[in-house]
């Protein structure tokens, strides 16, 4: 609360409306019994009565006397709220990483006040400082009230070696400070204090002007990309997006070592006929030359098989990713892609392995197979499940899988972060 208007000693009875263009009258004919004007505080009795001197208004049944239509006091009555402080407690949870933390950590000096450069981790904010940050003068805002957005951005790297997870605070004035009087500027609300006097129920009505804080919490975590012509995996921060994922440099992380004992469990072993002697080996390397560039393939594509994203413009960059960093053959042309990712047998086996009695009806089959294929690709290329959940599929793989297991109608929804 920074300012207020008080209407004291109200009780429920009949009294004249506060005089405005809408409520003034000269005779009972100007009033209508039972009528409730949406801007009024009561129900008209149908009589026109004296408000003050020679001014007459319609009589209403309401809490009387009626609140006067008035301007907020200048300067604001609680101008010194400028020096008030607020402590913000913010707990966050990244369920995909099983990680929680908060903005108040042991060792915090609880007598601090936030300062953008000198004390950026202090969670105690002086109101005057917040408004100075957004270029506003607290005394001005205090008169009509206002809405202040406090944005807390959690920039986290949950990787063990580069661990970093601290909040960044910023402020944004959310109400429109240029709005004129007729468009209800600022921020206010009413409340009443009820009491009894001589056994009559009474109230004090208070119109309060103040600051509402809207706290907006954002978080990002990392995404992983893998190029078939690079031995490492790249970790990218979503914040950097806005340009094609293909061009984001990111940070190199080692590809988790494959546990080769797991290979024996792969379902493809169950279905493959033993190699016929004299025939070329099963595992062929990627073809040397690049697939001829298809006419649709976008500029960022290095393998010739990628397609433009169908996502809305703001999310498109997330799907602008090729299987390669440099020009060459597409991973979708490899034998293993066909066997591990596209094989209906393998995918059905995996789905049934999880749900032995799964009834694969016609409608859901393709989408289950498709989603399973995405997971197969991610597990194959990223190894650990932690990374696979946050792995972005190259466009060529995404569309090759969709071509194999298409959706009968509607658009594909694309990557959804598992939060
Ligand atoms: P839908 O079947 O119409 O919902 O569309 P999609 O074929 O795009 O599949 C969406 C599902 O696949 C969601 O659960 C996504 O999280 C998942 N998915 C799509 N793209 C990716 C990706 O690049 N990486 C990962 N890890 N999952 C993805
Ligand atoms: Zn490509
Ligand atoms: Zn490719």
Short mmCIF file of C-alpha atoms and ligand atoms in Angstrom, two decimals:
data_model
loop_
_atom_site.label_atom_id
_atom_site.label_comp_id
_atom_site.label_asym_id
_atom_site.label_seq_id
_atom_site.Cartn_x
_atom_site.Cartn_y
_atom_site.Cartn_z
CA UNK A 1 0.00 0.00 0.00
CA UNK A 2 1.37 3.41 -0.95
CA UNK A 3 -1.72 5.62 -0.92
CA UNK A 4 -5.40 5.38 0.01
CA UNK A 5 -8.84 7.02 0.08
CA UNK A 6 -10.99 6.32 3.12
CA UNK A 7 -14.81 6.44 3.46
CA UNK A 8 -15.63 6.15 7.15
CA UNK A 9 -18.75 5.14 9.08
CA UNK A 10 -20.68 3.49 6.27
CA UNK A 11 -23.87 1.62 7.16
CA UNK A 12 -26.61 -0.02 5.12
CA UNK A 13 -29.46 2.41 4.55
CA UNK A 14 -30.92 4.81 1.95
CA UNK A 15 -28.94 7.86 0.81
CA UNK A 16 -28.33 10.02 -2.30
CA UNK A 17 -25.74 8.89 -4.88
CA UNK A 18 -22.47 10.79 -5.10
CA UNK A 19 -23.14 13.52 -7.73
CA UNK A 20 -21.79 12.73 -11.21
CA UNK A 21 -23.17 13.32 -14.72
CA UNK A 22 -24.93 9.95 -14.51
CA UNK A 23 -26.53 10.34 -11.09
CA UNK A 24 -27.77 13.97 -11.03
CA UNK A 25 -31.54 14.37 -11.27
CA UNK A 26 -34.15 17.10 -10.98
CA UNK A 27 -37.24 15.04 -10.15
CA UNK A 28 -38.24 11.44 -9.37
CA UNK A 29 -38.78 10.94 -13.09
CA UNK A 30 -35.00 10.94 -13.56
CA UNK A 31 -34.66 7.88 -11.30
CA UNK A 32 -35.95 4.33 -11.68
CA UNK A 33 -37.00 2.09 -8.81
CA UNK A 34 -35.02 -1.17 -8.69
CA UNK A 35 -32.46 0.00 -11.29
CA UNK A 36 -28.85 -0.75 -10.55
CA UNK A 37 -26.39 1.22 -12.60
CA UNK A 38 -23.24 -0.86 -13.19
CA UNK A 39 -21.16 2.13 -12.05
CA UNK A 40 -23.25 2.67 -8.95
CA UNK A 41 -22.77 1.22 -5.49
CA UNK A 42 -26.48 0.59 -4.80
CA UNK A 43 -30.06 -0.01 -5.98
CA UNK A 44 -32.19 2.99 -6.88
CA UNK A 45 -35.36 3.62 -4.86
CA UNK A 46 -36.96 5.75 -7.59
CA UNK A 47 -36.73 9.00 -5.60
CA UNK A 48 -34.67 12.09 -6.44
CA UNK A 49 -33.32 13.66 -3.22
CA UNK A 50 -31.06 16.51 -2.16
CA UNK A 51 -27.37 15.59 -1.95
CA UNK A 52 -26.02 19.00 -0.91
CA UNK A 53 -27.28 22.56 -1.44
CA UNK A 54 -29.31 22.57 -4.64
CA UNK A 55 -27.70 19.44 -6.11
CA UNK A 56 -30.04 16.45 -6.23
CA UNK A 57 -29.19 12.85 -7.06
CA UNK A 58 -31.07 9.56 -7.24
CA UNK A 59 -31.52 7.84 -3.91
CA UNK A 60 -30.06 4.34 -3.51
CA UNK A 61 -30.13 1.54 -0.99
CA UNK A 62 -26.44 0.97 -0.29
CA UNK A 63 -23.55 1.35 2.14
CA UNK A 64 -23.98 5.04 3.04
CA UNK A 65 -22.54 7.60 2.72
CA UNK A 66 -21.51 6.61 -0.82
CA UNK A 67 -17.78 6.70 -1.55
CA UNK A 68 -16.83 9.99 -3.17
CA UNK A 69 -15.34 9.88 -6.66
CA UNK A 70 -11.99 11.47 -5.94
CA UNK A 71 -8.39 11.75 -6.94
CA UNK A 72 -5.71 9.88 -5.04
CA UNK A 73 -3.93 12.18 -2.55
CA UNK A 74 -0.77 13.94 -3.74
CA UNK A 75 1.89 13.35 -2.54
CA UNK A 76 1.10 9.73 -1.68
CA UNK A 77 0.24 9.17 1.99
CA UNK A 78 2.75 6.34 2.38
CA UNK A 79 5.53 7.85 0.34
CA UNK A 80 8.11 6.49 2.73
CA UNK A 81 7.30 2.96 1.53
CA UNK A 82 10.17 3.75 -0.81
CA UNK A 83 12.46 2.48 1.92
CA UNK A 84 10.52 -0.70 2.54
CA UNK A 85 12.20 -3.92 1.53
CA UNK A 86 10.82 -7.22 0.28
CA UNK A 87 12.46 -10.58 0.73
CA UNK A 88 11.78 -12.97 -2.13
CA UNK A 89 11.98 -16.70 -1.50
CA UNK A 90 12.12 -18.76 -4.66
CA UNK A 91 12.47 -22.51 -4.75
CA UNK A 92 13.03 -24.16 -8.11
CA UNK A 93 12.88 -27.69 -9.37
CA UNK A 94 14.25 -29.22 -12.55
CA UNK A 95 12.36 -32.54 -12.42
CA UNK A 96 14.11 -33.85 -15.53
CA UNK A 97 17.41 -33.62 -13.67
CA UNK A 98 16.05 -34.41 -10.22
CA UNK A 99 17.54 -31.15 -9.00
CA UNK A 100 16.10 -28.57 -6.63
CA UNK A 101 17.59 -25.41 -5.20
CA UNK A 102 16.55 -22.01 -3.86
CA UNK A 103 17.66 -18.42 -4.04
CA UNK A 104 18.58 -18.24 -0.35
CA UNK A 105 21.63 -20.30 0.46
CA UNK A 106 23.45 -20.82 3.77
CA UNK A 107 25.91 -18.05 4.45
CA UNK A 108 23.66 -15.31 3.12
CA UNK A 109 24.12 -12.01 4.94
CA UNK A 110 20.49 -11.27 5.86
CA UNK A 111 21.17 -7.56 6.35
CA UNK A 112 22.09 -7.10 2.68
CA UNK A 113 20.06 -5.21 0.09
CA UNK A 114 20.08 -6.12 -3.57
CA UNK A 115 22.33 -4.12 -5.85
CA UNK A 116 22.67 -4.94 -9.55
CA UNK A 117 26.46 -4.95 -9.53
CA UNK A 118 27.58 -4.81 -5.90
CA UNK A 119 25.17 -7.34 -4.45
CA UNK A 120 23.41 -9.22 -7.27
CA UNK A 121 22.70 -12.35 -5.19
CA UNK A 122 20.97 -10.61 -2.29
CA UNK A 123 17.23 -11.55 -2.28
CA UNK A 124 16.17 -8.45 -0.30
CA UNK A 125 14.96 -5.60 -2.50
CA UNK A 126 14.39 -1.96 -1.53
CA UNK A 127 11.27 -0.71 -3.32
CA UNK A 128 12.84 2.61 -4.30
CA UNK A 129 15.79 0.79 -5.89
CA UNK A 130 13.56 -1.44 -7.99
CA UNK A 131 11.79 1.57 -9.48
CA UNK A 132 15.05 3.41 -10.07
CA UNK A 133 16.23 0.40 -12.11
CA UNK A 134 13.26 0.73 -14.47
CA UNK A 135 13.68 4.49 -14.77
CA UNK A 136 10.64 5.33 -12.63
CA UNK A 137 10.32 7.68 -9.70
CA UNK A 138 8.84 5.92 -6.69
CA UNK A 139 7.00 9.02 -5.43
CA UNK A 140 5.17 9.32 -8.75
CA UNK A 141 4.21 5.65 -8.94
CA UNK A 142 3.10 5.69 -5.30
CA UNK A 143 0.22 8.09 -6.02
CA UNK A 144 -1.80 5.87 -8.39
CA UNK A 145 0.00 2.60 -7.74
CA UNK A 146 1.57 0.33 -10.32
CA UNK A 147 2.60 -3.20 -11.25
CA UNK A 148 6.22 -4.28 -11.17
CA UNK A 149 7.47 -7.48 -12.77
CA UNK A 150 10.38 -9.09 -11.00
CA UNK A 151 11.99 -11.60 -13.34
CA UNK A 152 14.11 -14.33 -11.90
CA UNK A 153 16.16 -16.10 -14.51
CA UNK A 154 17.87 -19.30 -13.47
CA UNK A 155 20.89 -19.90 -15.61
CA UNK A 156 21.89 -23.42 -14.73
CA UNK A 157 24.53 -25.81 -15.83
CA UNK A 158 23.88 -28.98 -13.90
CA UNK A 159 26.85 -30.82 -15.33
CA UNK A 160 28.99 -32.00 -12.44
CA UNK A 161 32.21 -30.33 -13.59
CA UNK A 162 30.81 -26.99 -14.65
CA UNK A 163 28.14 -26.84 -11.98
CA UNK A 164 26.56 -23.42 -11.75
CA UNK A 165 22.99 -22.58 -10.81
CA UNK A 166 22.32 -19.04 -9.59
CA UNK A 167 19.41 -16.67 -10.13
CA UNK A 168 19.63 -13.41 -12.07
CA UNK A 169 17.13 -10.73 -11.13
CA UNK A 170 15.71 -8.08 -13.41
CA UNK A 171 12.76 -5.70 -13.25
CA UNK A 172 10.10 -4.56 -15.66
CA UNK A 173 7.28 -2.09 -15.11
CA UNK A 174 4.14 -3.91 -16.27
CA UNK A 175 1.39 -1.30 -16.00
CA UNK A 176 1.13 1.37 -18.65
CA UNK A 177 2.46 4.54 -17.07
CA UNK A 178 1.31 6.73 -19.97
CA UNK A 179 -2.38 5.78 -19.71
CA UNK A 180 -4.64 8.77 -19.09
CA UNK A 181 -7.06 9.18 -16.21
CA UNK A 182 -10.13 7.88 -18.04
CA UNK A 183 -8.42 4.52 -18.71
CA UNK A 184 -7.87 3.64 -15.05
CA UNK A 185 -4.11 4.04 -14.67
CA UNK A 186 -2.01 2.48 -11.93
CA UNK A 187 -3.06 -0.28 -9.59
CA UNK A 188 -5.68 -0.21 -6.83
CA UNK A 189 -8.16 -2.33 -4.99
CA UNK A 190 -10.70 -1.84 -2.20
CA UNK A 191 -11.16 -3.49 1.12
CA UNK A 192 -13.33 -2.79 4.15
CA UNK A 193 -12.97 -2.98 7.91
CA UNK A 194 -16.25 -4.06 9.54
CA UNK A 195 -17.32 -3.18 13.08
CA UNK A 196 -20.45 -2.68 15.21
CA UNK A 197 -21.48 0.65 16.74
CA UNK A 198 -24.61 0.77 18.98
CA UNK A 199 -25.48 -2.65 17.59
CA UNK A 200 -25.45 -1.34 14.01
CA UNK A 201 -23.06 -3.01 11.57
CA UNK A 202 -20.72 -0.43 10.05
CA UNK A 203 -17.62 -0.37 7.90
CA UNK A 204 -14.74 1.79 6.81
CA UNK A 205 -14.20 1.43 3.04
CA UNK A 206 -10.62 1.88 1.90
CA UNK A 207 -9.53 2.31 -1.70
CA UNK A 208 -5.91 1.32 -1.72
CA UNK A 209 -3.29 2.33 -4.25
CA UNK A 210 -0.17 0.26 -4.15
CA UNK A 211 2.47 -1.77 -5.90
CA UNK A 212 1.72 -5.25 -7.05
CA UNK A 213 4.72 -7.45 -7.66
CA UNK A 214 4.43 -10.11 -10.32
CA UNK A 215 7.25 -12.56 -9.96
CA UNK A 216 8.15 -14.34 -13.16
CA UNK A 217 10.53 -17.26 -12.93
CA UNK A 218 12.36 -18.59 -15.99
CA UNK A 219 14.78 -21.43 -16.31
CA UNK A 220 16.78 -22.97 -19.04
CA UNK A 221 18.80 -26.08 -19.14
CA UNK A 222 21.07 -27.51 -21.70
CA UNK A 223 20.33 -29.39 -24.82
CA UNK A 224 22.64 -31.82 -26.55
CA UNK A 225 23.50 -32.23 -30.20
CA UNK A 226 25.68 -34.79 -31.88
CA UNK A 227 27.26 -34.65 -35.35
CA UNK A 228 28.19 -37.87 -37.08
CA UNK A 229 31.51 -36.33 -38.21
CA UNK A 230 32.56 -35.34 -34.67
CA UNK A 231 33.64 -37.63 -31.88
CA UNK A 232 32.29 -35.48 -29.06
CA UNK A 233 28.80 -34.34 -28.18
CA UNK A 234 27.99 -30.64 -28.01
CA UNK A 235 26.10 -29.12 -25.15
CA UNK A 236 24.17 -25.96 -26.03
CA UNK A 237 22.40 -23.46 -23.88
CA UNK A 238 18.90 -22.73 -25.10
CA UNK A 239 19.35 -19.06 -24.28
CA UNK A 240 21.76 -18.80 -27.20
CA UNK A 241 19.14 -19.91 -29.68
CA UNK A 242 17.54 -17.49 -32.04
CA UNK A 243 19.89 -18.64 -34.72
CA UNK A 244 19.99 -22.13 -36.21
CA UNK A 245 21.00 -24.82 -33.77
CA UNK A 246 23.43 -25.93 -36.48
CA UNK A 247 25.53 -22.78 -35.96
CA UNK A 248 25.57 -22.68 -32.16
CA UNK A 249 29.01 -23.58 -30.96
CA UNK A 250 28.20 -24.94 -27.53
CA UNK A 251 30.59 -26.77 -25.31
CA UNK A 252 32.21 -30.07 -26.15
CA UNK A 253 31.50 -32.98 -23.84
CA UNK A 254 32.84 -36.50 -24.24
CA UNK A 255 30.50 -39.08 -25.72
CA UNK A 256 29.70 -41.56 -22.91
CA UNK A 257 31.61 -44.76 -23.41
CA UNK A 258 29.40 -47.52 -24.76
CA UNK A 259 29.10 -50.53 -22.55
CA UNK A 260 29.60 -53.23 -25.17
CA UNK A 261 28.03 -55.90 -23.00
CA UNK A 262 24.76 -54.04 -23.62
CA UNK A 263 25.13 -54.61 -27.34
CA UNK A 264 24.40 -58.28 -26.90
CA UNK A 265 21.00 -57.33 -25.51
CA UNK A 266 20.07 -55.36 -28.58
CA UNK A 267 16.95 -56.82 -30.15
CA UNK A 268 18.39 -56.62 -33.64
CA UNK A 269 20.48 -59.65 -32.77
CA UNK A 270 17.24 -61.57 -32.38
CA UNK A 271 16.01 -60.89 -35.84
CA UNK A 272 19.04 -60.73 -38.04
CA UNK A 273 19.86 -63.80 -40.05
CA UNK A 274 23.49 -64.85 -39.58
CA UNK A 275 25.79 -63.27 -42.19
CA UNK A 276 26.12 -65.32 -45.31
CA UNK A 277 29.78 -66.19 -46.03
CA UNK A 278 31.18 -64.44 -49.07
CA UNK A 279 28.72 -61.56 -48.84
CA UNK A 280 29.86 -58.05 -47.97
CA UNK A 281 30.00 -57.32 -44.23
CA UNK A 282 26.89 -56.13 -42.46
CA UNK A 283 28.32 -52.88 -41.20
CA UNK A 284 29.07 -50.61 -44.06
CA UNK A 285 30.69 -47.25 -43.46
CA UNK A 286 28.79 -44.18 -44.50
CA UNK A 287 28.91 -43.57 -48.20
CA UNK A 288 31.82 -41.29 -49.07
CA UNK A 289 30.08 -38.68 -51.22
CA UNK A 290 27.29 -36.57 -49.96
CA UNK A 291 23.80 -37.41 -51.05
CA UNK A 292 22.94 -35.09 -53.93
CA UNK A 293 21.51 -31.97 -52.44
CA UNK A 294 17.75 -32.16 -52.61
CA UNK A 295 16.02 -29.06 -53.86
CA UNK A 296 14.25 -28.62 -50.54
CA UNK A 297 17.32 -28.91 -48.37
CA UNK A 298 17.91 -25.70 -46.42
CA UNK A 299 21.19 -23.71 -46.37
CA UNK A 300 22.30 -25.03 -42.98
CA UNK A 301 22.05 -28.67 -44.13
CA UNK A 302 25.35 -30.43 -44.83
CA UNK A 303 23.98 -33.89 -45.72
CA UNK A 304 21.39 -33.01 -48.33
CA UNK A 305 18.54 -34.77 -46.55
CA UNK A 306 17.26 -32.17 -44.09
CA UNK A 307 13.95 -30.37 -44.52
CA UNK A 308 12.73 -26.99 -43.30
CA UNK A 309 11.09 -27.02 -39.86
CA UNK A 310 7.30 -26.86 -39.57
CA UNK A 311 7.37 -25.27 -36.15
CA UNK A 312 6.22 -21.69 -35.53
CA UNK A 313 8.91 -19.15 -36.36
CA UNK A 314 9.96 -18.61 -32.75
CA UNK A 315 10.83 -22.30 -32.29
CA UNK A 316 12.12 -23.08 -35.74
CA UNK A 317 15.80 -22.61 -34.93
CA UNK A 318 15.57 -25.59 -32.58
CA UNK A 319 14.95 -27.89 -35.54
CA UNK A 320 17.53 -26.36 -37.82
CA UNK A 321 20.09 -29.04 -37.21
CA UNK A 322 21.84 -31.42 -39.58
CA UNK A 323 23.43 -34.77 -38.80
CA UNK A 324 26.80 -33.33 -39.91
CA UNK A 325 28.97 -30.35 -39.20
CA UNK A 326 30.74 -30.52 -42.57
CA UNK A 327 29.39 -31.68 -45.97
CA UNK A 328 29.18 -35.43 -46.46
CA UNK A 329 26.96 -38.49 -46.34
CA UNK A 330 23.81 -38.50 -44.24
CA UNK A 331 23.57 -40.72 -41.16
CA UNK A 332 20.15 -41.88 -42.37
CA UNK A 333 21.90 -43.74 -45.21
CA UNK A 334 23.88 -45.86 -42.76
CA UNK A 335 23.07 -49.51 -42.18
CA UNK A 336 22.72 -49.04 -38.45
CA UNK A 337 20.22 -46.23 -38.81
CA UNK A 338 18.03 -48.57 -40.79
CA UNK A 339 18.49 -51.39 -38.29
CA UNK A 340 18.36 -49.57 -34.99
CA UNK A 341 16.02 -46.72 -35.73
CA UNK A 342 13.78 -47.66 -38.64
CA UNK A 343 13.24 -51.38 -38.14
CA UNK A 344 9.60 -52.02 -37.35
CA UNK A 345 10.62 -55.33 -35.78
CA UNK A 346 13.06 -53.74 -33.38
CA UNK A 347 10.67 -50.97 -32.42
CA UNK A 348 7.79 -53.38 -31.85
CA UNK A 349 10.08 -55.53 -29.77
CA UNK A 350 11.05 -52.55 -27.63
CA UNK A 351 7.46 -51.42 -27.16
CA UNK A 352 6.36 -54.92 -26.20
CA UNK A 353 9.39 -55.33 -23.97
CA UNK A 354 8.06 -52.42 -21.91
CA UNK A 355 4.39 -53.39 -22.14
CA UNK A 356 4.11 -57.08 -22.98
CA UNK A 357 0.35 -56.98 -23.52
CA UNK A 358 0.32 -53.75 -25.46
CA UNK A 359 -2.40 -53.84 -28.09
CA UNK A 360 -1.04 -51.96 -31.07
CA UNK A 361 -4.17 -50.69 -32.74
CA UNK A 362 -3.95 -49.10 -36.14
CA UNK A 363 -4.35 -45.51 -34.99
CA UNK A 364 -1.77 -45.44 -32.27
CA UNK A 365 0.77 -47.77 -33.86
CA UNK A 366 2.54 -45.26 -36.02
CA UNK A 367 2.88 -42.60 -33.39
CA UNK A 368 4.18 -45.09 -30.83
CA UNK A 369 6.65 -46.50 -33.31
CA UNK A 370 7.71 -43.00 -34.32
CA UNK A 371 8.30 -41.85 -30.74
CA UNK A 372 10.12 -45.07 -29.99
CA UNK A 373 12.31 -44.49 -33.05
CA UNK A 374 13.22 -41.00 -31.80
CA UNK A 375 14.27 -42.54 -28.49
CA UNK A 376 16.27 -45.27 -30.22
CA UNK A 377 18.17 -42.69 -32.20
CA UNK A 378 18.88 -40.58 -29.11
CA UNK A 379 19.99 -43.54 -27.03
CA UNK A 380 22.21 -44.76 -29.84
CA UNK A 381 23.90 -41.44 -30.48
CA UNK A 382 24.02 -40.02 -26.97
CA UNK A 383 24.48 -43.09 -24.83
CA UNK A 384 23.29 -41.99 -21.44
CA UNK A 385 19.56 -41.61 -20.86
CA UNK A 386 20.16 -38.26 -19.13
CA UNK A 387 21.52 -36.86 -22.34
CA UNK A 388 19.03 -38.63 -24.59
CA UNK A 389 16.09 -36.88 -22.95
CA UNK A 390 17.62 -33.53 -23.87
CA UNK A 391 19.04 -34.56 -27.21
CA UNK A 392 17.86 -32.78 -30.33
CA UNK A 393 17.33 -34.91 -33.39
CA UNK A 394 18.85 -33.73 -36.66
CA UNK A 395 16.25 -32.72 -39.19
CA UNK A 396 17.18 -35.52 -41.64
CA UNK A 397 16.64 -38.20 -38.98
CA UNK A 398 13.44 -36.62 -37.71
CA UNK A 399 11.94 -36.55 -41.22
CA UNK A 400 13.25 -39.98 -42.21
CA UNK A 401 11.54 -41.44 -39.12
CA UNK A 402 8.36 -39.50 -39.85
CA UNK A 403 8.40 -40.76 -43.45
CA UNK A 404 8.57 -44.36 -42.15
CA UNK A 405 5.92 -43.89 -39.46
CA UNK A 406 3.81 -40.97 -40.64
CA UNK A 407 1.02 -39.24 -38.82
CA UNK A 408 -2.24 -39.54 -40.71
CA UNK A 409 -3.37 -35.99 -40.03
CA UNK A 410 -2.24 -32.78 -38.43
CA UNK A 411 1.18 -31.33 -37.76
CA UNK A 412 3.94 -32.98 -35.80
CA UNK A 413 4.46 -31.34 -32.44
CA UNK A 414 8.26 -31.63 -32.31
CA UNK A 415 10.59 -31.55 -29.33
CA UNK A 416 8.96 -30.93 -25.95
CA UNK A 417 11.27 -30.49 -23.04
CA UNK A 418 10.39 -33.13 -20.43
CA UNK A 419 9.66 -30.47 -17.75
P1 LIG B 1 3.52 -35.83 -32.46
O1 LIG B 1 3.61 -37.31 -32.60
O2 LIG B 1 2.52 -35.18 -33.36
O3 LIG B 1 3.35 -35.39 -31.04
O4 LIG B 1 4.89 -35.18 -33.02
P2 LIG B 1 6.36 -35.75 -33.08
O5 LIG B 1 6.43 -36.84 -34.09
O6 LIG B 1 7.25 -34.57 -33.31
O7 LIG B 1 6.66 -36.40 -31.65
C1 LIG B 1 6.64 -35.64 -30.47
C2 LIG B 1 7.30 -36.41 -29.37
O8 LIG B 1 8.62 -36.77 -29.73
C3 LIG B 1 7.43 -35.59 -28.10
O9 LIG B 1 7.33 -36.45 -26.97
C4 LIG B 1 8.82 -35.04 -28.20
O10 LIG B 1 9.39 -34.71 -26.95
C5 LIG B 1 9.58 -36.14 -28.90
N1 LIG B 1 10.59 -35.50 -29.74
C6 LIG B 1 10.38 -34.88 -30.92
N2 LIG B 1 11.55 -34.34 -31.37
C7 LIG B 1 12.49 -34.67 -30.47
C8 LIG B 1 13.90 -34.39 -30.36
O11 LIG B 1 14.51 -33.72 -31.19
N3 LIG B 1 14.55 -34.90 -29.27
C9 LIG B 1 13.92 -35.64 -28.31
N4 LIG B 1 14.66 -36.07 -27.27
N5 LIG B 1 12.59 -35.89 -28.35
C10 LIG B 1 11.89 -35.42 -29.43
ZN1 LIG B 2 21.35 -32.31 -43.28
ZN1 LIG B 3 21.61 -36.10 -42.42
#
